[in-house]
Amino acid sequence: IRLGYARDHLSSDAERLTDDLAHPIEHLSPQDAAALHAFREAEALAAREVRTVLGGRVVSVALPEADAPASAMAETAEQEAAARSARSAATERQMRDEALWHGGRVEPRPVMIGGGAALTGRDEDMLLVDAVGRWHLDPGAGLVQSADQDRDLRRVGLDPYAVGGPTDRVSILATRAWEDRLAARGPLVDGYGQLALDKHGRLVTRIEPLSGGEPLTVEVAGTPVIATGLTPEVVPGVARDDNRRGVRGVESLGEAVRLLGERVPELRERLHEAERSGGGAAAVLRMLDEEAVRGRLGDSKTVQGETVDGIRQTLEATQKWEDARAAAPGRALMGDEVADNRFDPRAAQHWIIAGSGGTGVANAEIILEQNPDARVTILGGNTPPALNHQVQYREMTGDSSGYGDRLTIEQARLGAVETVPGPDGKQLFRVPFTDRDGNVTEVLADGYVASLGRTNPLPPVTRELADRVREAGGKVEGTLLFDEHQQYLGYGLTFPVDGKEHRVDVTGAASWQLPRQVFDQQTVGELNRMGVRQIPSESANAAPGFAPVAHQAAAFATARATDSVQRLPGVPERWVGPRPPAPETGTHGPAKAEAAPPVWQTGMPPGPSKGPAAARPVQAPAAGPAPEPPRPDKGLGM
């Protein structure tokens, strides 16, 4: 099958070689078989000791010799967690002693905020500030890939074969043990970090330790590295991008606030106060309807290229979502609340999951496993091709899954979520959706989980810096980071304040969601497509997944150590695929030179209608004609 896909791209010499050599070893000539056997033995030996870059130095990482039984893996995970906690406590004591002896000042340090799989690229000299999230909270069984699919993790010092069988899912205990071991290799404070400027204009990290101790402030030496993981998810019903019409969406309340503040500066403080209040959508909508604001917006249909209608749509959808969460507490959830085990799976008996990507599927498994009486209906667009290769997905949708009619999967376009009173007075969720044939119907359930994709904001740890730039009337600048082989490492941000430029580098899962207020839509689209092309669907992974992030972070560490990081304004030409012509000029203004509409936004593959979603049995939706963009889905690993 692989040769069939590749043959059209092979040269005549390559075709001749594959004709000679692309056979099982038992079918090769004795000489070729002996050579292949020797090569495999050498590779296996080399895999036991991986050379990687830590702290700017090339070091060897010895890997375990044999598979570890589950009981041993649990014991190892506990030991690594204890070592991590001890290292964090020791680092915190050391920094407090420094402050005591140096008049409250802690020595400047290189800083990394966030961790996860990106810890493979953590320099040993860096102070790590990490809140121990993601896989330490996830109640699922582990990564959705098998050890075979993640075998290349051995190149960065992590061996999936040491924690389970070749076709088994990589245990969540393994991911926790790996991360804790990497975290404890250098100075560490388990806690939350926030970048800011002190009264002298120096870049500092304010740390809130999980230990509950007093906050710490550390001056940053060099460029800090941010690896805070997945960005927030989108609220159901917000205005998404429509490249066919040349219209850019408004993906969140925060983006609506920013766009209105740019057009009506005198509203900025009120807007930001409304955003921070927790019920901000309704307050911002009231501002939008003020006569003075309508006058400032005038008859123009756009605000900095985004439609006023889109801003209103997103605000109204956000208000509906806030109202639904208030009307049904604990039963209207974002997917991350399920993935981080911040919910009660028995709060509802029929859960709707909006979104058929990796996050939605992983959330469905968590609910079905933790509540044996629950039913789950997944509604969403085209599933990523990688999903069909995932061990988790095959187990869930196979004949032997044991879920039966407890799990239903339906391709659909969803509207905004609403609540309606049920027969017993309990609030239910009514979700209108359009099926593959264009039929509009709805489904009712007593629980709702939104797993519809990710927003593209600036990393939250840079908010104070961004506010300082905004107050000064400046602009945050961004570049894409590549190594000498043009492998994507992340993106860089520059914050100009008071004549100084403060630089921050972002890597890991967060780096695949470029901030929309910094990067143009074409660059965002090109990076998405680049991520799809560079991660084979057969790996059952996506660019922001655990294994790809581990490789990305290790490559970033190597590039930093060799001073070979390239900072480019956009995606290199070799990574830019063909794009259809720009949309024609229409009622929404002149055509913009934007990326072509992704397939996941242009429609769904044809197929027969099967009636109401809740009445259908388990069926995996067919993959569309092209893949979805790389979403940083929890279900795809991080």
CSV table of N, CA and C in Angstrom, one decimal, residues 18 53 149 347 574:
chain,number,residue,atom,x,y,z
A,18,THR,N,13.5,-0.3,-5.3
A,18,THR,CA,12.4,-0.8,-4.6
A,18,THR,C,11.9,-2.2,-5.1
A,53,VAL,N,20.4,16.8,23.1
A,53,VAL,CA,20.9,18.0,23.6
A,53,VAL,C,20.2,18.5,24.9
A,149,GLN,N,3.6,3.1,16.8
A,149,GLN,CA,3.4,4.4,16.1
A,149,GLN,C,4.2,5.5,16.7
A,347,ALA,N,-23.2,13.6,36.1
A,347,ALA,CA,-24.1,14.7,36.1
A,347,ALA,C,-25.2,14.7,35.0
A,574,ARG,N,9.4,26.1,0.4
A,574,ARG,CA,9.3,24.7,0.2
A,574,ARG,C,8.1,24.0,0.9
